[in-house]
CSV table of C-alpha atoms and ligand atoms in Angstrom, one decimal:
chain,number,residue,atom,x,y,z
A,24,VAL,CA,37.9,28.0,24.1
A,25,ALA,CA,37.5,24.2,23.6
A,26,LYS,CA,35.0,24.2,26.4
A,27,GLU,CA,33.1,27.0,24.9
A,28,LEU,CA,33.0,25.2,21.5
A,29,GLY,CA,31.9,22.0,23.2
A,30,ARG,CA,29.1,23.8,25.0
A,31,ASN,CA,27.9,25.5,21.8
A,32,ARG,CA,27.9,22.2,20.0
A,33,TYR,CA,26.0,20.6,22.8
A,34,GLN,CA,23.5,23.3,22.7
A,35,PHE,CA,23.2,23.0,19.0
A,36,TYR,CA,22.6,19.2,18.8
A,37,ALA,CA,20.8,18.3,22.0
A,38,PRO,CA,17.7,20.4,21.5
A,39,GLU,CA,17.4,19.0,18.0
A,40,MET,CA,17.5,15.4,19.3
A,41,ASN,CA,15.0,16.2,22.0
A,42,MET,CA,12.8,17.8,19.4
A,43,ARG,CA,12.8,14.6,17.3
A,44,ALA,CA,11.9,12.4,20.3
A,45,LEU,CA,9.3,14.9,21.4
A,46,ASP,CA,8.0,15.2,17.8
A,47,ARG,CA,7.4,11.5,17.7
A,48,LEU,CA,5.8,11.4,21.1
A,49,THR,CA,3.3,14.2,20.3
A,50,LEU,CA,2.6,12.6,16.9
A,51,GLU,CA,1.9,9.4,18.6
A,52,SER,CA,-0.5,10.9,21.1
A,53,ASP,CA,-2.1,12.9,18.3
A,54,LEU,CA,-2.5,9.7,16.3
A,55,HIS,CA,-4.5,8.2,19.2
A,56,ARG,CA,-7.3,10.6,18.5
A,57,ALA,CA,-7.0,10.8,14.7
A,58,ILE,CA,-9.7,8.2,14.0
A,59,GLU,CA,-12.4,9.6,16.3
A,60,ARG,CA,-11.6,13.1,15.1
A,61,ASN,CA,-12.0,12.1,11.5
A,62,GLU,CA,-8.5,13.1,10.5
A,63,LEU,CA,-7.7,10.0,8.5
A,64,PHE,CA,-8.9,9.6,5.0
A,65,LEU,CA,-8.2,7.5,2.0
A,66,MET,CA,-7.1,8.3,-1.5
A,67,TYR,CA,-7.5,5.9,-4.4
A,68,GLN,CA,-5.0,5.2,-7.2
A,69,PRO,CA,-6.3,3.5,-10.3
A,70,GLN,CA,-4.6,0.3,-11.6
A,71,LEU,CA,-4.9,-0.2,-15.4
A,72,ASP,CA,-4.7,-3.2,-17.7
A,73,LEU,CA,-1.8,-2.3,-19.9
A,74,LYS,CA,-3.4,-3.8,-23.0
A,75,THR,CA,-6.9,-2.5,-22.8
A,76,GLU,CA,-6.3,0.5,-20.5
A,77,ASN,CA,-9.4,-0.5,-18.5
A,78,VAL,CA,-9.3,0.1,-14.8
A,79,VAL,CA,-8.8,-3.3,-13.1
A,80,GLY,CA,-8.4,-2.1,-9.6
A,81,LEU,CA,-7.9,0.8,-7.2
A,82,GLU,CA,-5.4,1.0,-4.4
A,83,ALA,CA,-6.5,2.6,-1.2
A,84,LEU,CA,-3.7,4.9,0.2
A,85,VAL,CA,-4.2,6.4,3.7
A,86,ARG,CA,-3.5,10.1,4.6
A,87,TRP,CA,-3.6,12.0,7.8
A,88,ARG,CA,-4.9,15.5,7.9
A,89,HIS,CA,-3.3,16.8,11.1
A,90,PRO,CA,-5.1,19.8,12.7
A,91,SER,CA,-1.9,21.9,13.0
A,92,ARG,CA,0.7,20.2,10.8
A,93,GLY,CA,-1.3,19.7,7.7
A,94,LEU,CA,-1.1,16.6,5.5
A,95,ILE,CA,1.1,13.8,6.8
A,96,SER,CA,2.1,10.9,4.5
A,97,PRO,CA,1.7,7.2,5.5
A,98,GLY,CA,5.5,6.9,5.3
A,99,GLN,CA,5.7,9.2,8.3
A,100,PHE,CA,2.9,7.8,10.5
A,101,ILE,CA,2.4,4.2,9.6
A,102,PRO,CA,5.7,3.2,11.2
A,103,ILE,CA,4.8,5.0,14.4
A,104,ALA,CA,1.4,3.3,14.3
A,105,GLU,CA,3.1,0.0,13.9
A,106,ASP,CA,5.4,0.6,16.9
A,107,CYS,CA,2.7,1.6,19.3
A,108,GLY,CA,0.1,-0.9,18.2
A,109,LEU,CA,-2.3,1.8,16.9
A,110,ILE,CA,-2.0,0.1,13.5
A,111,ILE,CA,-4.6,-2.4,14.6
A,112,PRO,CA,-7.5,0.1,15.0
A,113,ILE,CA,-6.2,2.3,12.2
A,114,GLY,CA,-5.8,-0.8,9.9
A,115,ASN,CA,-9.4,-1.8,10.7
A,116,TRP,CA,-10.6,1.6,9.9
A,117,ILE,CA,-8.8,1.5,6.6
A,118,LEU,CA,-10.2,-1.9,5.7
A,119,GLU,CA,-13.7,-0.8,6.7
A,120,SER,CA,-13.6,2.4,4.8
A,121,ALA,CA,-12.1,1.0,1.6
A,122,CYS,CA,-14.6,-1.9,1.5
A,123,THR,CA,-17.5,0.4,2.2
A,124,ARG,CA,-16.4,2.7,-0.6
A,125,ARG,CA,-15.9,-0.1,-3.1
A,126,ALA,CA,-19.3,-1.6,-2.2
A,127,TYR,CA,-20.9,1.8,-2.7
A,128,TRP,CA,-19.2,2.4,-6.1
A,129,ALA,CA,-20.4,-1.1,-7.1
A,130,SER,CA,-24.0,0.0,-6.2
A,131,GLN,CA,-23.5,3.0,-8.4
A,132,GLY,CA,-22.6,0.8,-11.4
A,133,LEU,CA,-19.0,2.0,-11.5
A,134,THR,CA,-16.5,-0.6,-12.6
A,135,THR,CA,-13.3,-0.5,-10.7
A,136,GLY,CA,-12.2,-4.0,-10.4
A,137,SER,CA,-10.8,-4.9,-7.0
A,138,MET,CA,-10.0,-2.6,-4.1
A,139,ALA,CA,-6.4,-3.2,-3.0
A,140,VAL,CA,-5.6,-2.5,0.7
A,141,ASN,CA,-2.1,-2.4,2.2
A,142,ILE,CA,-1.7,-4.6,5.2
A,143,SER,CA,1.1,-3.9,7.6
A,144,ALA,CA,3.2,-6.6,9.3
A,145,HIS,CA,1.8,-6.2,12.8
A,146,GLN,CA,-1.7,-6.3,11.4
A,147,PHE,CA,-1.1,-9.5,9.4
A,148,ARG,CA,0.5,-11.2,12.3
A,149,GLN,CA,-2.5,-10.8,14.6
A,150,ALA,CA,-4.0,-14.2,15.4
A,151,ASP,CA,-7.5,-13.1,14.5
A,152,PHE,CA,-6.5,-11.3,11.2
A,153,CYS,CA,-8.6,-13.6,9.0
A,154,ASP,CA,-11.6,-13.2,11.3
A,155,ARG,CA,-11.2,-9.4,10.9
A,156,ILE,CA,-11.2,-9.7,7.2
A,157,ASN,CA,-14.3,-12.0,7.3
A,158,ASP,CA,-16.0,-9.5,9.6
A,159,VAL,CA,-15.4,-6.5,7.4
A,160,LEU,CA,-16.7,-8.4,4.3
A,161,LEU,CA,-19.9,-9.3,6.2
A,162,ARG,CA,-20.4,-5.8,7.5
A,163,THR,CA,-19.8,-4.1,4.2
A,164,GLY,CA,-21.4,-6.7,2.0
A,165,LEU,CA,-18.4,-6.5,-0.4
A,166,ARG,CA,-17.9,-9.5,-2.7
A,167,PRO,CA,-14.7,-11.1,-1.3
A,168,ASP,CA,-13.0,-11.4,-4.7
A,169,LEU,CA,-13.2,-7.6,-5.0
A,170,LEU,CA,-10.9,-7.2,-2.0
A,171,GLU,CA,-7.1,-7.6,-2.7
A,172,LEU,CA,-4.7,-7.5,0.3
A,173,GLU,CA,-1.2,-6.2,-0.3
A,174,VAL,CA,1.5,-7.6,1.8
A,175,THR,CA,5.3,-7.3,1.5
A,176,GLU,CA,7.8,-10.0,1.1
A,177,GLY,CA,9.1,-9.4,4.7
A,178,VAL,CA,5.6,-10.1,6.1
A,179,ILE,CA,5.0,-13.5,4.4
A,180,MET,CA,8.6,-14.9,4.3
A,181,GLN,CA,8.7,-15.2,8.1
A,182,GLY,CA,7.1,-17.9,10.2
A,183,ILE,CA,6.1,-19.8,7.1
A,184,ASP,CA,3.8,-22.5,8.6
A,185,GLN,CA,1.5,-19.9,10.2
A,186,VAL,CA,1.7,-17.7,7.1
A,187,LEU,CA,0.8,-20.5,4.8
A,188,ASN,CA,-2.2,-21.3,7.1
A,189,LYS,CA,-3.3,-17.7,7.0
A,190,LEU,CA,-2.9,-17.3,3.3
A,191,ASN,CA,-4.9,-20.5,2.7
A,192,LEU,CA,-7.7,-19.3,5.0
A,193,LEU,CA,-7.8,-15.9,3.2
A,194,ARG,CA,-8.0,-17.7,-0.1
A,195,GLU,CA,-10.9,-19.8,1.2
A,196,LEU,CA,-12.6,-16.5,2.1
A,197,GLY,CA,-12.3,-15.6,-1.5
A,198,VAL,CA,-10.0,-12.5,-1.2
A,199,THR,CA,-7.0,-12.1,-3.4
A,200,LEU,CA,-3.4,-11.5,-2.4
A,201,ALA,CA,-0.7,-9.4,-3.9
A,202,ILE,CA,3.0,-9.0,-2.9
A,203,ASP,CA,3.8,-5.3,-2.7
A,204,ASP,CA,7.2,-3.8,-3.5
A,205,PHE,CA,8.3,-7.1,-5.0
A,206,GLY,CA,12.0,-7.4,-5.5
A,207,THR,CA,13.0,-5.1,-2.6
A,208,GLY,CA,12.8,-7.8,0.1
A,209,TYR,CA,13.8,-11.4,0.3
A,210,SER,CA,11.6,-14.0,-1.2
A,211,SER,CA,12.2,-17.7,-1.0
A,212,LEU,CA,11.1,-19.0,-4.4
A,213,ASN,CA,10.3,-22.3,-2.8
A,214,TYR,CA,7.7,-20.6,-0.6
A,215,LEU,CA,6.6,-18.3,-3.3
A,216,LYS,CA,5.4,-21.2,-5.4
A,217,GLN,CA,3.5,-22.7,-2.5
A,218,PHE,CA,1.6,-19.5,-1.5
A,219,PRO,CA,-1.9,-19.0,-2.9
A,220,LEU,CA,-1.0,-15.6,-4.5
A,221,HIS,CA,-2.7,-13.6,-7.2
A,222,CYS,CA,-0.4,-10.8,-8.1
A,223,LEU,CA,3.2,-9.6,-7.9
A,224,LYS,CA,3.6,-5.8,-7.8
A,225,ILE,CA,7.0,-4.8,-9.2
A,226,ASP,CA,8.4,-2.1,-7.0
A,227,GLN,CA,8.6,1.3,-8.5
A,228,SER,CA,12.4,1.5,-8.1
A,229,PHE,CA,12.6,-1.1,-10.9
A,230,THR,CA,10.1,0.6,-13.1
A,231,ARG,CA,12.2,3.8,-13.1
A,232,GLY,CA,14.2,4.5,-16.2
A,233,LEU,CA,13.0,1.6,-18.3
A,234,PRO,CA,14.2,0.5,-20.8
A,235,ASN,CA,17.5,2.5,-20.6
A,236,ASP,CA,18.4,1.4,-17.1
A,237,GLN,CA,19.9,-2.0,-17.9
A,238,GLY,CA,19.8,-3.3,-14.3
A,239,ASN,CA,16.1,-2.5,-14.0
A,240,GLU,CA,15.4,-3.8,-17.4
A,241,ALA,CA,16.8,-7.2,-16.4
A,242,ILE,CA,15.0,-7.3,-13.1
A,243,ALA,CA,11.6,-6.2,-14.5
A,244,LYS,CA,11.9,-8.8,-17.2
A,245,ALA,CA,12.9,-11.6,-14.8
A,246,ILE,CA,10.0,-10.7,-12.4
A,247,ILE,CA,7.4,-10.7,-15.2
A,248,GLN,CA,8.7,-14.1,-16.6
A,249,MET,CA,8.8,-15.7,-13.2
A,250,GLY,CA,5.4,-14.3,-12.1
A,251,HIS,CA,3.8,-15.6,-15.3
A,252,SER,CA,5.5,-19.0,-14.9
A,253,LEU,CA,4.0,-19.3,-11.5
A,254,GLY,CA,0.6,-18.3,-12.9
A,255,LEU,CA,0.5,-14.9,-11.3
A,256,LYS,CA,-0.6,-11.5,-12.6
A,257,VAL,CA,2.2,-8.9,-12.7
A,258,LEU,CA,1.6,-5.2,-12.0
A,259,ALA,CA,4.3,-2.5,-12.3
A,260,GLU,CA,4.2,0.3,-9.7
A,261,GLY,CA,5.1,3.9,-10.3
A,262,ILE,CA,4.9,4.1,-14.1
A,263,GLU,CA,5.6,7.8,-14.9
A,264,THR,CA,6.6,7.9,-18.5
A,265,LYS,CA,5.4,6.5,-21.9
A,266,GLU,CA,8.8,4.8,-22.3
A,267,GLU,CA,8.4,2.9,-19.1
A,268,GLU,CA,4.9,2.0,-20.1
A,269,ASN,CA,5.9,0.9,-23.6
A,270,HIS,CA,8.7,-1.3,-22.4
A,271,LEU,CA,6.6,-2.9,-19.7
A,272,LYS,CA,3.9,-3.7,-22.4
A,273,ALA,CA,6.6,-5.2,-24.6
A,274,LEU,CA,7.8,-7.4,-21.7
A,275,GLY,CA,4.2,-8.7,-21.3
A,276,CYS,CA,3.5,-7.0,-18.0
A,277,ASP,CA,-0.3,-7.2,-17.2
A,278,ALA,CA,-1.1,-4.1,-15.3
A,279,GLY,CA,0.3,-0.8,-14.2
A,280,GLN,CA,-0.2,2.0,-11.8
A,281,GLY,CA,1.5,5.4,-11.6
A,282,TYR,CA,1.4,9.1,-12.2
A,283,LEU,CA,1.3,8.5,-16.0
A,284,TYR,CA,-2.3,7.4,-15.5
A,285,ALA,CA,-3.4,9.1,-12.3
A,286,LYS,CA,-2.0,10.2,-9.0
A,287,PRO,CA,-3.8,9.0,-5.9
A,288,LEU,CA,-7.2,10.6,-6.1
A,289,SER,CA,-9.6,12.0,-3.5
A,290,THR,CA,-12.9,10.1,-3.2
A,291,GLY,CA,-14.7,12.8,-5.3
A,292,ASP,CA,-12.1,12.9,-7.9
A,293,CYS,CA,-11.9,9.2,-8.2
A,294,GLU,CA,-15.6,8.9,-8.6
A,295,GLU,CA,-15.5,11.5,-11.3
A,296,TYR,CA,-12.5,9.7,-13.0
A,297,LEU,CA,-14.5,6.4,-12.9
A,298,ARG,CA,-17.6,8.0,-14.3
A,299,VAL,CA,-15.9,9.8,-17.1
A,300,THR,CA,-13.5,7.1,-18.2
A,301,HIS,CA,-15.0,3.8,-17.3
A,302,ARG,CA,-18.5,2.6,-17.1
A,303,ASP,CA,-20.2,-0.8,-17.3
B,29,C2E,P1,2.9,1.4,-1.6
B,29,C2E,O1,1.8,0.5,-1.2
B,29,C2E,O2,4.0,0.7,-2.4
B,29,C2E,O3,2.2,2.5,-2.4
B,29,C2E,C1,2.7,3.1,-3.6
B,29,C2E,C2,3.2,4.5,-3.2
B,29,C2E,O4,3.8,5.1,-4.4
B,29,C2E,C3,2.2,5.5,-2.8
B,29,C2E,O5,2.8,6.4,-1.9
B,29,C2E,C4,1.8,6.2,-4.1
B,29,C2E,O6,1.3,7.5,-3.9
B,29,C2E,C5,3.2,6.3,-4.7
B,29,C2E,N1,3.1,6.4,-6.2
B,29,C2E,C6,2.2,5.9,-7.0
B,29,C2E,N2,2.5,6.1,-8.3
B,29,C2E,C7,3.6,6.7,-8.3
B,29,C2E,C8,4.5,7.3,-9.4
B,29,C2E,O7,4.2,7.2,-10.6
B,29,C2E,N3,5.6,7.9,-9.0
B,29,C2E,C9,6.0,8.0,-7.7
B,29,C2E,N4,7.2,8.6,-7.4
B,29,C2E,N5,5.2,7.5,-6.7
B,29,C2E,C10,4.1,6.9,-7.0
B,29,C2E,P2,2.1,6.8,-0.5
B,29,C2E,O8,0.6,6.9,-0.7
B,29,C2E,O9,2.9,7.9,0.1
B,29,C2E,O10,2.3,5.5,0.3
B,29,C2E,C11,3.6,5.1,0.7
B,29,C2E,C12,3.5,3.7,1.4
B,29,C2E,O11,2.9,3.8,2.7
B,29,C2E,C13,2.8,2.7,0.6
B,29,C2E,O12,3.6,2.1,-0.4
B,29,C2E,C14,2.4,1.7,1.7
B,29,C2E,O13,3.5,0.8,2.0
B,29,C2E,C15,2.2,2.6,2.9
B,29,C2E,N6,0.7,2.8,3.0
B,29,C2E,C16,-0.1,3.7,2.3
B,29,C2E,N7,-1.3,3.5,2.6
B,29,C2E,C17,-1.4,2.6,3.6
B,29,C2E,C18,-2.4,1.9,4.3
B,29,C2E,O14,-3.6,2.2,4.2
B,29,C2E,N8,-2.1,1.0,5.2
B,29,C2E,C19,-0.8,0.6,5.4
B,29,C2E,N9,-0.5,-0.4,6.3
B,29,C2E,N10,0.2,1.1,4.7
B,29,C2E,C20,-0.1,2.1,3.8
B,30,MG,MG1,0.7,-1.0,-1.9
B,31,MG,MG1,4.5,-0.7,-3.5
B,32,MG,MG1,6.3,1.2,-1.2
């Protein structure tokens, strides 16, 4: 009987494990063709000045329209792309597409502030990363100050000398730098003050439940005060309610992004949003 049970259990679990490994493998091989087959696309989420409600930026967020599985979120495929090195061509495609779009909207007289692009660890650590940024600016003709690069704490708090070099080079190019998901990683304040940064993005887990969540209230307040003391702009991610917005305003937070204002929008919807709500 025990043997029977054991075998049944084996049969139950093993195929599932194989499925997961297989799943990843097939996703990875599908991902190889995703760019050339035009399956990747960007959505854009507006970032608003909390005082004026003007759009001060857009964040580009990548999506994968898989031919048989439908829409796949970046949380599912970016880690795979990171592991197998595909993040380099994919990251370049994202940069190129976002800059091209922003330059086009500028030519249409649409005010959107900067275009924020998420940069993954592997991408940032490439020796020629700054050259790639320079290339994409030259190719697309985008004004450098309209490109904002989002990196996480984990990416810039490792290998400080090289990182500082890179960040300074990027600053010389004229692009701006934001720390994404701030507060979820480990930041050395000593390095933070040396880095040529422009913006701290408070992670959405700390925006949640303001002002009633006392822990989050303390953290949001501390990040805003510290950011301002260091001369940085502070943006809160994931604002979903008026209460969260009101409290962040009261704390002096500069900008916000979240479902309260707009979900990530398709190119067409974003253009419509910009035309209707904000014009030069
Ligand atoms: P992130 O950069 O922190 O992006 C914010 C995420 O929060 C986005 O999820 C966005 O859709 C979601 N979000 C925005 N407002 C709200 C809100 O009010 N409530 C809630 N619950 N969620 C909100 P998304 O698009 O699924 O992206 C997830 C993560 O995947 C991003 O986190 C980023 O780390 C990564 N990612 C997205 N696009 C790219 C990309 O082009 N390149 C790279 N390397 N990573 C990307
Ligand atoms: Mg981001
Ligand atoms: Mg974030
Ligand atoms: Mg995140």
